[in-house]
mmCIF file of C-alpha atoms and ligand atoms in Angstrom:
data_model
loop_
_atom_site.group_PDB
_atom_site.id
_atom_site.type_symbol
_atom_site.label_atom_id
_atom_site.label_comp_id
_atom_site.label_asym_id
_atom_site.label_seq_id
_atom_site.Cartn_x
_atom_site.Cartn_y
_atom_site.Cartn_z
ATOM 1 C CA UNK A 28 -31.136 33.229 5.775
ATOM 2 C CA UNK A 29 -35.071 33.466 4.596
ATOM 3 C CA UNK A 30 -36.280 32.422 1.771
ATOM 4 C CA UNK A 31 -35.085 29.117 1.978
ATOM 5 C CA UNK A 32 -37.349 25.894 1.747
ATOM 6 C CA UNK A 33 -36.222 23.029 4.138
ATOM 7 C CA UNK A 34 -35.107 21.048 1.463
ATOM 8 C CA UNK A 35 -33.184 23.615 -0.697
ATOM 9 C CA UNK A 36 -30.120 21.719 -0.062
ATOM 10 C CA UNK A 37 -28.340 24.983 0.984
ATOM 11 C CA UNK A 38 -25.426 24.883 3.626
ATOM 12 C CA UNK A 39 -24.234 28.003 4.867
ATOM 13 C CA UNK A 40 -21.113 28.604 6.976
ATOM 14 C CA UNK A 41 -20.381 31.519 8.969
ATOM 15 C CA UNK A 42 -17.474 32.318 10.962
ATOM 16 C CA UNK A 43 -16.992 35.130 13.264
ATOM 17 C CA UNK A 44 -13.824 35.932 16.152
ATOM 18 C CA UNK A 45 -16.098 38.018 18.172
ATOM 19 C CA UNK A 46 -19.313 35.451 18.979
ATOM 20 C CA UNK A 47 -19.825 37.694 21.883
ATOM 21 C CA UNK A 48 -21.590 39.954 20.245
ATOM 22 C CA UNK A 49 -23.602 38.474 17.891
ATOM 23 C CA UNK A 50 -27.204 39.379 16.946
ATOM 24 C CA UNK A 51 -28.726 36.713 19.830
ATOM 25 C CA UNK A 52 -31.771 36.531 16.513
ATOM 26 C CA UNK A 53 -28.721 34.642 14.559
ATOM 27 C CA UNK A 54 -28.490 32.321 17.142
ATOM 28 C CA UNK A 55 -31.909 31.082 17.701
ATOM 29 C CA UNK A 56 -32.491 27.180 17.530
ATOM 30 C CA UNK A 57 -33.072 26.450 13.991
ATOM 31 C CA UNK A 58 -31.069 29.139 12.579
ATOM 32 C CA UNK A 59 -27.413 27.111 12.765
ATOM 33 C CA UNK A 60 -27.690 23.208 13.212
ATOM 34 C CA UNK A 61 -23.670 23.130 14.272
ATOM 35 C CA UNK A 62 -21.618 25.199 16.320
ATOM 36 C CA UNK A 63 -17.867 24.450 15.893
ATOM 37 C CA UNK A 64 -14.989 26.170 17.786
ATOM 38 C CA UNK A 65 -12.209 26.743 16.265
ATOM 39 C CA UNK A 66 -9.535 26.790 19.091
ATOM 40 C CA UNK A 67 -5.818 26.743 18.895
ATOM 41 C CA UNK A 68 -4.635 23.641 17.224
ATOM 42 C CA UNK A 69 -3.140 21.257 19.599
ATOM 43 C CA UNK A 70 0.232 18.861 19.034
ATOM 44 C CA UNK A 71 -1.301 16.778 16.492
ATOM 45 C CA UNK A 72 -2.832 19.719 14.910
ATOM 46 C CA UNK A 73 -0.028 21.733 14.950
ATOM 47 C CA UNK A 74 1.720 18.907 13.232
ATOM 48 C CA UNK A 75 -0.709 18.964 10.204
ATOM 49 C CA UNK A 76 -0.639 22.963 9.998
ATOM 50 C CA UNK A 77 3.235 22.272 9.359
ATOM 51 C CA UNK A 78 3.072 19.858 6.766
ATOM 52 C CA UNK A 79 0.758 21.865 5.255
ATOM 53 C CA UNK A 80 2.809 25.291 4.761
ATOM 54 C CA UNK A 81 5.894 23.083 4.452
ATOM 55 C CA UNK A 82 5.049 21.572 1.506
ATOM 56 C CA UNK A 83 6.503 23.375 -0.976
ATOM 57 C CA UNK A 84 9.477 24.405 0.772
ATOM 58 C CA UNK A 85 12.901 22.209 0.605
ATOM 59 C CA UNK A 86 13.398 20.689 4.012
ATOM 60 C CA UNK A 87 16.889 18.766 4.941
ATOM 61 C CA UNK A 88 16.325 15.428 6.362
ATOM 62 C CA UNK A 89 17.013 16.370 10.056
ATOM 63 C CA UNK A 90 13.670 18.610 10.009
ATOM 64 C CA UNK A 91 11.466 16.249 12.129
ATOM 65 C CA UNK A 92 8.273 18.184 12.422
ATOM 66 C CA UNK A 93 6.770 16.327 14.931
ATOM 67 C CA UNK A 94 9.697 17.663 17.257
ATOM 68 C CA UNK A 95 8.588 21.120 16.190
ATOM 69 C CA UNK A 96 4.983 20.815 16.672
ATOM 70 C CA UNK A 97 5.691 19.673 20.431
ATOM 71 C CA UNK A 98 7.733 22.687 20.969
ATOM 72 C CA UNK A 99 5.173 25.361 19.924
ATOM 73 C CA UNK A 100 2.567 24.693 22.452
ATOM 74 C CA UNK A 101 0.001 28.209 22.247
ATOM 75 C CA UNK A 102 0.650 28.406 18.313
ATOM 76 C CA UNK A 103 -2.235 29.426 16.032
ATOM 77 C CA UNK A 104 -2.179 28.669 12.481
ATOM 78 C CA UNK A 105 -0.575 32.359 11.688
ATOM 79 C CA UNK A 106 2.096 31.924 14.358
ATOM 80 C CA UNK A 107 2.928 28.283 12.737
ATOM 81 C CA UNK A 108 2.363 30.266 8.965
ATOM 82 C CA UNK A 109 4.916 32.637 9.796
ATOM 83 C CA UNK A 110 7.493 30.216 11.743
ATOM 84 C CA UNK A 111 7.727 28.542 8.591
ATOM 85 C CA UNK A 112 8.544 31.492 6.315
ATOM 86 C CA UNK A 113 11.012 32.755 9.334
ATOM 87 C CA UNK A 114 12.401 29.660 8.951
ATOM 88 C CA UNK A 115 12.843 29.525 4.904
ATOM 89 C CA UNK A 116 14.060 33.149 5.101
ATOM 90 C CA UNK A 117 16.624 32.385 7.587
ATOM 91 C CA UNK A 118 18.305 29.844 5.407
ATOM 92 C CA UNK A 119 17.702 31.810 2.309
ATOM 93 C CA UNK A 120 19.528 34.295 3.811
ATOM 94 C CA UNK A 121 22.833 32.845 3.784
ATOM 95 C CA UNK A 122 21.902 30.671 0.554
ATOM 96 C CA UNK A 123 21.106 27.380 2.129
ATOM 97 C CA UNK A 124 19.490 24.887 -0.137
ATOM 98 C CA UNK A 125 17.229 23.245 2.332
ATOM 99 C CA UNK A 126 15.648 24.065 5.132
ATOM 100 C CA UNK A 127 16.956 22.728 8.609
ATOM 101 C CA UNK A 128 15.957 22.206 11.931
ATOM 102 C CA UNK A 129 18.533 25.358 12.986
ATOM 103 C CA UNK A 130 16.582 27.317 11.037
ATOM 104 C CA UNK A 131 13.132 26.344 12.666
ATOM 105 C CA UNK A 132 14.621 26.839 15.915
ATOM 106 C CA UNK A 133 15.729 30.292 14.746
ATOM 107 C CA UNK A 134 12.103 31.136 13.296
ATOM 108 C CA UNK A 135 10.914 29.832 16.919
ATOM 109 C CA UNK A 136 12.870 32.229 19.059
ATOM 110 C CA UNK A 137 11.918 35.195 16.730
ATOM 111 C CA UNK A 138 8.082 34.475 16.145
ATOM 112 C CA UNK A 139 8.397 33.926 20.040
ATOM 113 C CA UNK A 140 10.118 36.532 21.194
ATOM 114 C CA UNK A 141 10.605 39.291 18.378
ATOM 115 C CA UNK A 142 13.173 40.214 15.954
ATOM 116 C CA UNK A 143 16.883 40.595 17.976
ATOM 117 C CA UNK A 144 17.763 44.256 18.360
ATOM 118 C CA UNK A 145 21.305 43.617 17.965
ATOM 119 C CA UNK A 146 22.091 47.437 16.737
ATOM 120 C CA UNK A 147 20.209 49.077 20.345
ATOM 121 C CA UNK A 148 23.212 50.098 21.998
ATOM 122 C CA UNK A 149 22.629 49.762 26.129
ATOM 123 C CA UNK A 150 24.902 51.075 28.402
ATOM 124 C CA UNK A 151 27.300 48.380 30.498
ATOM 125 C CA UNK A 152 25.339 49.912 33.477
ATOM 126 C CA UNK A 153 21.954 48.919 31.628
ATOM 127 C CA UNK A 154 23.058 45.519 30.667
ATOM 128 C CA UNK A 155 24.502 44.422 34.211
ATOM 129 C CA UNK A 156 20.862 45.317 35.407
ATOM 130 C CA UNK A 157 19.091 43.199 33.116
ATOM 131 C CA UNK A 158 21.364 40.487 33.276
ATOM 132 C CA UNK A 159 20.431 40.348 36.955
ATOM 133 C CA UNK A 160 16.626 40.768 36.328
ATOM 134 C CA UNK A 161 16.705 37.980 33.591
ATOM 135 C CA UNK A 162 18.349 35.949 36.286
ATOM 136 C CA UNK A 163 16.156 36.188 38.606
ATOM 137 C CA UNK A 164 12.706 35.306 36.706
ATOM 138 C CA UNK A 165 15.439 32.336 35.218
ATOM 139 C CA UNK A 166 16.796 31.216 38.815
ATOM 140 C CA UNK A 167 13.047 31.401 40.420
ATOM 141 C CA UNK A 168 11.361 29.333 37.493
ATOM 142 C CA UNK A 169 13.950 26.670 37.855
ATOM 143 C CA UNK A 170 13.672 26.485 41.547
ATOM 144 C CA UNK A 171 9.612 26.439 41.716
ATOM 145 C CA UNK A 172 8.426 23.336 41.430
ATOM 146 C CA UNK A 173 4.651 23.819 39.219
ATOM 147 C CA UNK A 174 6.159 26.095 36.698
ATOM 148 C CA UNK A 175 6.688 25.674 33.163
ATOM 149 C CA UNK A 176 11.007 24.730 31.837
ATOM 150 C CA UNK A 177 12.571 27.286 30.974
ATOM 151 C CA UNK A 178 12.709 27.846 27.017
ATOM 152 C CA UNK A 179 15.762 30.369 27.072
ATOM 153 C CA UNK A 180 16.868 33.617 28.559
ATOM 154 C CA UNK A 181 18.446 36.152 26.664
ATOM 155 C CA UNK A 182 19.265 39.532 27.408
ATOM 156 C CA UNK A 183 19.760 40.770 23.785
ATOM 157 C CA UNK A 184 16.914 43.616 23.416
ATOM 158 C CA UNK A 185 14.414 41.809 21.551
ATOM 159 C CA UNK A 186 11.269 43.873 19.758
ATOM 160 C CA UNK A 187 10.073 46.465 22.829
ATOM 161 C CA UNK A 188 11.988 44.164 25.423
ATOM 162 C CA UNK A 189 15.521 44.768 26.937
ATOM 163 C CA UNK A 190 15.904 41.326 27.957
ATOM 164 C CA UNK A 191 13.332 37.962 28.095
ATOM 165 C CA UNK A 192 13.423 35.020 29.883
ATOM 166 C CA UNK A 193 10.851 32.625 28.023
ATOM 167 C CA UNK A 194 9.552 29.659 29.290
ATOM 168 C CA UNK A 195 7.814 26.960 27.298
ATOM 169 C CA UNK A 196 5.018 24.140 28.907
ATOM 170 C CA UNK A 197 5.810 20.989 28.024
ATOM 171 C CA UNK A 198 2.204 20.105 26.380
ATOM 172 C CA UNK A 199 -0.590 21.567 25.826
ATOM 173 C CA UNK A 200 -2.556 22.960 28.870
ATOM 174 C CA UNK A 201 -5.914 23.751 28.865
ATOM 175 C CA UNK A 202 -6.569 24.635 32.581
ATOM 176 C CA UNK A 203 -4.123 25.679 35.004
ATOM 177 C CA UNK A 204 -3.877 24.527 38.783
ATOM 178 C CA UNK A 205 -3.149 27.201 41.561
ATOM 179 C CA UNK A 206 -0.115 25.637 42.728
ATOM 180 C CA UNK A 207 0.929 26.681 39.285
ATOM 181 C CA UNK A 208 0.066 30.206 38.886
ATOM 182 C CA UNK A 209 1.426 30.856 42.543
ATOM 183 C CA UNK A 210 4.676 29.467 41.070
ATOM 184 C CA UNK A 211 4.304 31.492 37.582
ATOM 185 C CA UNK A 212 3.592 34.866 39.947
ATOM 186 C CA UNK A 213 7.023 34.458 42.284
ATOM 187 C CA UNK A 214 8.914 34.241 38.684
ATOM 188 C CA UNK A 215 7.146 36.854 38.011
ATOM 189 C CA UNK A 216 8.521 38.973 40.914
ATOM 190 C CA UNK A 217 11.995 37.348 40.319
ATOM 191 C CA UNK A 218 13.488 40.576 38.542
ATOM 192 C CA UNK A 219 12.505 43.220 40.674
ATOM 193 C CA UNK A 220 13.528 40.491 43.344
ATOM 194 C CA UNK A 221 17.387 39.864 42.140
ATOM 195 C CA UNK A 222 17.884 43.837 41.416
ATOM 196 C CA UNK A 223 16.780 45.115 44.977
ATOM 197 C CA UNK A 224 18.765 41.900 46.782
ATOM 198 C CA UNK A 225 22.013 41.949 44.156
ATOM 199 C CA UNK A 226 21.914 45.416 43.207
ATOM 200 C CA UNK A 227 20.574 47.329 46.078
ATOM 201 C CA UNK A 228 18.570 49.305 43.586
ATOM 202 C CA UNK A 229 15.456 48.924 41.723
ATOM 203 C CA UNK A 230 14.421 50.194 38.297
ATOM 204 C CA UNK A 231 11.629 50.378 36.339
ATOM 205 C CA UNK A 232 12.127 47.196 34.122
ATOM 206 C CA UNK A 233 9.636 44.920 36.754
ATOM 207 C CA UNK A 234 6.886 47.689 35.434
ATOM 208 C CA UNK A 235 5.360 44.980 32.832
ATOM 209 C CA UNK A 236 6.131 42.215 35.556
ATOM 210 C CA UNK A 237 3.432 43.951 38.036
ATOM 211 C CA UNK A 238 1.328 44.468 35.806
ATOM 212 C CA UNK A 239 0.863 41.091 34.780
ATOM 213 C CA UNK A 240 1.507 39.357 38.440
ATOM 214 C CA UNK A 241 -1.287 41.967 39.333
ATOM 215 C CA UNK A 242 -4.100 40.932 36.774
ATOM 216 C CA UNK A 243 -3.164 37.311 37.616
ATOM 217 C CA UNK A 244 -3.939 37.932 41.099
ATOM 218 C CA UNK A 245 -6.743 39.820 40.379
ATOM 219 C CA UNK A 246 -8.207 36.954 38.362
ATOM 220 C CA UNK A 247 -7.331 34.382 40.970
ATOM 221 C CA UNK A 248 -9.642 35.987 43.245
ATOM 222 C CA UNK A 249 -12.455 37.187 40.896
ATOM 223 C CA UNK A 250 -13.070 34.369 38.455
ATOM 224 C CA UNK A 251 -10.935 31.462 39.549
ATOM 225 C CA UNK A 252 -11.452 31.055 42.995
ATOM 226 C CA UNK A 253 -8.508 30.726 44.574
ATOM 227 C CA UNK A 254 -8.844 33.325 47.119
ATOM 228 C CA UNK A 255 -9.947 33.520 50.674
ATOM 229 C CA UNK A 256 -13.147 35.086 49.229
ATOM 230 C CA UNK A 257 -13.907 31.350 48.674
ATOM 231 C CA UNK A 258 -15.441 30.220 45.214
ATOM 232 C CA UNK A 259 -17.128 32.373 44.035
ATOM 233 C CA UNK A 260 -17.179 34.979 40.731
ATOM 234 C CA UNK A 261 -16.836 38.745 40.787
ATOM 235 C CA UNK A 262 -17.843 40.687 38.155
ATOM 236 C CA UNK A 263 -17.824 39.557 34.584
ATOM 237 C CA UNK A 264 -14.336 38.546 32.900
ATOM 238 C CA UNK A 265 -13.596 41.235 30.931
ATOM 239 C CA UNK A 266 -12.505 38.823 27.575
ATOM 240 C CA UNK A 267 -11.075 40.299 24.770
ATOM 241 C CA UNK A 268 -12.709 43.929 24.173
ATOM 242 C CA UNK A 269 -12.113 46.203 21.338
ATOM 243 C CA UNK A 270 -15.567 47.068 20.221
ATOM 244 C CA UNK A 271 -18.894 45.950 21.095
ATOM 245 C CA UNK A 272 -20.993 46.430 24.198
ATOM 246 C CA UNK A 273 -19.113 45.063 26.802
ATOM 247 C CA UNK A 274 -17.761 48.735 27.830
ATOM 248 C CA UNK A 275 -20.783 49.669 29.675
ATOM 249 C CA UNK A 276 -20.638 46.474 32.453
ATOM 250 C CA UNK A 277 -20.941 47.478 35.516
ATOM 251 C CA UNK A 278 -19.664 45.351 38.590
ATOM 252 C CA UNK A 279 -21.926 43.082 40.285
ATOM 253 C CA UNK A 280 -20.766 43.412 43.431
ATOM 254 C CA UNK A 281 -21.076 46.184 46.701
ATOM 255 C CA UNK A 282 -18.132 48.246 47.655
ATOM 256 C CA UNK A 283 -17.500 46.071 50.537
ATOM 257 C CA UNK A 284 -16.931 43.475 48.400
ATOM 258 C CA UNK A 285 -14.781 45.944 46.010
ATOM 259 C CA UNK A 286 -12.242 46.375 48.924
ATOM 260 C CA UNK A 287 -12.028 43.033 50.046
ATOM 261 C CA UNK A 288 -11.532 41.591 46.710
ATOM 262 C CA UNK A 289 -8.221 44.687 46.621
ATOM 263 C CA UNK A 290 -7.002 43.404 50.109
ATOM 264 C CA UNK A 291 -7.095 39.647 48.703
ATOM 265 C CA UNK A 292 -5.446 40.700 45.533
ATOM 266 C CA UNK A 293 -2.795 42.833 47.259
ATOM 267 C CA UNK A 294 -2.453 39.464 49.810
ATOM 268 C CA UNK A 295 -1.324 37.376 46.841
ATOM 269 C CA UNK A 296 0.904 39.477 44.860
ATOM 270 C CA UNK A 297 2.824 40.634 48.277
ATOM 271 C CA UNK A 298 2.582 36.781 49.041
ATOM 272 C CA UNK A 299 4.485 35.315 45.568
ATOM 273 C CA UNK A 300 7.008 38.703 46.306
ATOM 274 C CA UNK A 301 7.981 37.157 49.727
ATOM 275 C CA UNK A 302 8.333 33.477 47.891
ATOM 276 C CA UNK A 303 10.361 34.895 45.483
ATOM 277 C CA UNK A 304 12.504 36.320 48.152
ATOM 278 C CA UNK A 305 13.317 33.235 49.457
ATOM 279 C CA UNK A 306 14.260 31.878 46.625
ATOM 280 C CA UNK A 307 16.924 34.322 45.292
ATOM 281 C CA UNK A 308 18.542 35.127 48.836
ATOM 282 C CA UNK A 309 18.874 31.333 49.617
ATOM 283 C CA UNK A 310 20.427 30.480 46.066
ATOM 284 C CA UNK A 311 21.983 33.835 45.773
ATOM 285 C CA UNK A 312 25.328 32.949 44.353
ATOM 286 C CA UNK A 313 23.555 30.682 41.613
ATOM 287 C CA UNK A 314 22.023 33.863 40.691
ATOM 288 C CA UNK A 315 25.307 35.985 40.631
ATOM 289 C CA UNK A 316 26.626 33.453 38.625
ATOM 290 C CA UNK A 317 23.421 33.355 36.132
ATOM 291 C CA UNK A 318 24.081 37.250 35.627
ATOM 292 C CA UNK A 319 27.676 36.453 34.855
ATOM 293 C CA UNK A 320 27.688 34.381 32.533
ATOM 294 C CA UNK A 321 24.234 36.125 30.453
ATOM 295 C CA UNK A 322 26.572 39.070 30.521
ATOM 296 C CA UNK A 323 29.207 37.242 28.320
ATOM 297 C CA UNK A 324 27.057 34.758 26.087
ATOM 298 C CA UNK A 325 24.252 37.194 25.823
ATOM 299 C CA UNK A 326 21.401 34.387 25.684
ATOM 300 C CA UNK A 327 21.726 30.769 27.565
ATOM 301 C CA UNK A 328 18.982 27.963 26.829
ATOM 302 C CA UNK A 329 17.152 25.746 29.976
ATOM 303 C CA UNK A 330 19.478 23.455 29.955
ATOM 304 C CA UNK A 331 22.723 25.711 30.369
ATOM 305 C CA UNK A 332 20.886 27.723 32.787
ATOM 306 C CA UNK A 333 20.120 24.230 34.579
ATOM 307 C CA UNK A 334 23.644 23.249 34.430
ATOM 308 C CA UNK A 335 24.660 26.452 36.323
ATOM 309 C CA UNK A 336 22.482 25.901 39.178
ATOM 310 C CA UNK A 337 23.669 22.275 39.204
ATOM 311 C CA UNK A 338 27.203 23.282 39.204
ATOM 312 C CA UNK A 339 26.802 25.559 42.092
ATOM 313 C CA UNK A 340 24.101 24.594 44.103
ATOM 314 C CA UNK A 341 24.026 20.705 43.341
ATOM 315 C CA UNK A 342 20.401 20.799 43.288
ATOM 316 C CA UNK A 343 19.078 19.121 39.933
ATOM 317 C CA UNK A 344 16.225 20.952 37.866
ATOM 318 C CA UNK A 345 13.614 18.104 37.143
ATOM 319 C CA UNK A 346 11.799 19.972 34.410
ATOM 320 C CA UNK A 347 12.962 19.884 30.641
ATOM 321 C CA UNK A 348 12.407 22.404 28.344
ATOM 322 C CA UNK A 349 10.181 20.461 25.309
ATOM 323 C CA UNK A 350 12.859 20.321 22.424
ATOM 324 C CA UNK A 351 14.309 16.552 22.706
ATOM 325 C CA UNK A 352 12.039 13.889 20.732
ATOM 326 C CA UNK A 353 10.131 12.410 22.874
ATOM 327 C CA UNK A 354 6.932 9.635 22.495
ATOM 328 C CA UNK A 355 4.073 11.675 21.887
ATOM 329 C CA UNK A 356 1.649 11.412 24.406
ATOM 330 C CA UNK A 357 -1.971 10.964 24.233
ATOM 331 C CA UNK A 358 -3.664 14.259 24.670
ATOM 332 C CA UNK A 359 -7.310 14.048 25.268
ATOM 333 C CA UNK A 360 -9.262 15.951 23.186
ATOM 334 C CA UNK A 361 -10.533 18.750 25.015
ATOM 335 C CA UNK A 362 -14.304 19.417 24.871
ATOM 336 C CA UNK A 363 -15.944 23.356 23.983
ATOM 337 C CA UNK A 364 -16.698 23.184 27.574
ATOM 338 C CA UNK A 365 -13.814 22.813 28.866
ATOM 339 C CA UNK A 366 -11.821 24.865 26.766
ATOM 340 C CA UNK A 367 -14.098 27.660 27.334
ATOM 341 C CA UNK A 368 -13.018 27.224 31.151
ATOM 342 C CA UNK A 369 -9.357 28.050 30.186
ATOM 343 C CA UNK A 370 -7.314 29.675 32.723
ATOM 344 C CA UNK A 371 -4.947 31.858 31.559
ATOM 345 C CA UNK A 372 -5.038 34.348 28.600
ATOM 346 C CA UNK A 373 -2.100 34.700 27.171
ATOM 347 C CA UNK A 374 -0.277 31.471 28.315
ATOM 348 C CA UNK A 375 3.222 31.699 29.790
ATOM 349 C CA UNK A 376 4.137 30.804 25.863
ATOM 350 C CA UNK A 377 2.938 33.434 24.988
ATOM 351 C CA UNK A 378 3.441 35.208 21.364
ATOM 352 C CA UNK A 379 3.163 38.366 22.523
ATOM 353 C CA UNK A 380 6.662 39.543 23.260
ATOM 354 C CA UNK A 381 6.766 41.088 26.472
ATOM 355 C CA UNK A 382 9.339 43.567 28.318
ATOM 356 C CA UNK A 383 10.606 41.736 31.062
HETATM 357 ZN ZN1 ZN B 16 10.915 41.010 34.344
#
């Protein structure tokens, strides 16, 4: 960057995924005039990013991509890139001529959740157990109140998962309240939950459950929070490491602290366990029922899930999953600073298939 006179009339761009750890010389005032971040695209963006990789690609008349745009909240540009060509090779497959909205919902569930593993042959045993488990992150996200609709629930192995239950927010989030992650951490607990009460026996499918409902908590009570240690920040987040110096951080606070920030995180998870409880003994027969019918379809959507509870319970789930047309809302455009205060990483719609 030397060399130049003031008024070369030079503009140089740089881009970089790991501003962490830049060379803080690069970044001295003077040396870049504009700092842009480049986060996920919201709705509207989305919506371009579509028309975009669409464009040469037949599309039927029903394919409204507005409607798909509002049901891919967490999309980058490669998730939307390869939805599309999911979606092309789906109805190439059996020699459509255009492209159709079936086939975009297709490409959804499979950039979502994986590739179906129709061929993994799981023993009746195996299957009963996940239909249960599936049930019970299902049954507990439709009876909390904060958490996000339920996308679909399927307990066809999918990538390194033997079953999913997928739930979708109906816009774009950009922070996350606690009354909301309490809610996402007792559906979190739901499958361990519905094996030990309906099966009298656990397994080790919750494994990737704990793990998550654990760093969660962890974060609640170290950089959100949301704990009885009060507001306050532990440590430094931890971010997205695979190279660079961050290794070497050591935490900034005594061992004292170190086991009270343990007890607090061990208070919460135990805490959204015992919600969770609740919730599948008191609607235990909606749950039985869940399990039954997963076992014959294989994979229900929100709204058949919803039905089920409605059917035997009577109580009616509120929350829609995003797929019906709606009026697009105004979204406010988030500011850097705000965005840089994001809760969550990964989001509940998240594209990183998960075993559940
Ligand atoms: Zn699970």
């Amino acid at each position: 960057m030397d060399g130049f006179e003031g008024n070369d009339g030079v503009i140089l761009v740089a881009a970089t995924n790991r501003p962490d750890v830049l060379d803080p010389a690069l970044l001295r005032p003077g040396r870049f005039d504009r700092r842009v971040v480049v986060d996920r695209p919201d709705v509207k963006g989305r919506e371009g990013i579509l028309k975009v990789h669409t464009r040469t690609i037949p599309m039927s008349d029903d394919v409204d991509l507005s409607v798909v745009a509002r049901g891919t909240p967490g999309f980058a540009g490669a998730d939307l890139a390869n939805l599309v060509n999911e979606a092309a090779l789906a109805a190439a497959r059996v020699d459509k001529k255009k492209v159709d909205m079936v086939d975009f919902n297709y490409a959804k569930d499979k950039v979502l959740m994986g590739a179906e593993r129709k061929s993994m042959v799981m023993s009746d045993e195996e299957k009963r157990v996940t239909a249960y488990h599936e049930g019970g992150h299902a049954l507990i996200a439709s009876f909390e109140e904060h958490t996000d609709p339920l996308h679909k629930v399927t307990i066809i192995p999918r990538g390194r998962a033997l079953g999913l239950t997928q739930q979708l927010p109906l816009e774009d989030k950009y922070t996350y309240s606690k009354e909301y992650i309490e809610a996402e951490l007792a559906v979190m607990m739901g499958g361990r939950l519905a094996e030990e009460v309906c099966i009298g026996r656990i397994t080790t499918g919750a494994s990737n459950d704990f793990e998550k409902a654990t760093e969660m908590a962890k974060r609640m009570v170290c950089e959100w929070g949301m704990s009885e240690l009060g507001p306050m920040s532990f440590g430094r987040p931890e971010g997205e490491v695979f190279l660079g110096r961050d290794f070497s951080r050591q935490p900034d606070y005594s061992e004292d602290t170190a086991r009270k920030i343990d007890d607090e995180v061990n208070r919460i998870v135990v805490a959204s366990y015992q919600r969770g409880k609740k919730i599948i003994i008191e609607h235990r027969a909606a749950l039985e029922e869940i399990a039954k019918v997963l076992l014959e379809k294989e994979s229900l959507d929100g709204e058949e899930i919803y039905a089920i509870i409605k059917r035997i319970t009577g109580h009616e789930v509120a929350k829609r999953p995003p797929v019906k047309p709606e009026p697009p809302k105004p979204t406010a455009p988030a500011t850097a600073a705000t965005r840089a205060d994001e809760g969550l990483a990964p989001a509940t719609g998240s594209l990183v298939p998960v075993p559940v």
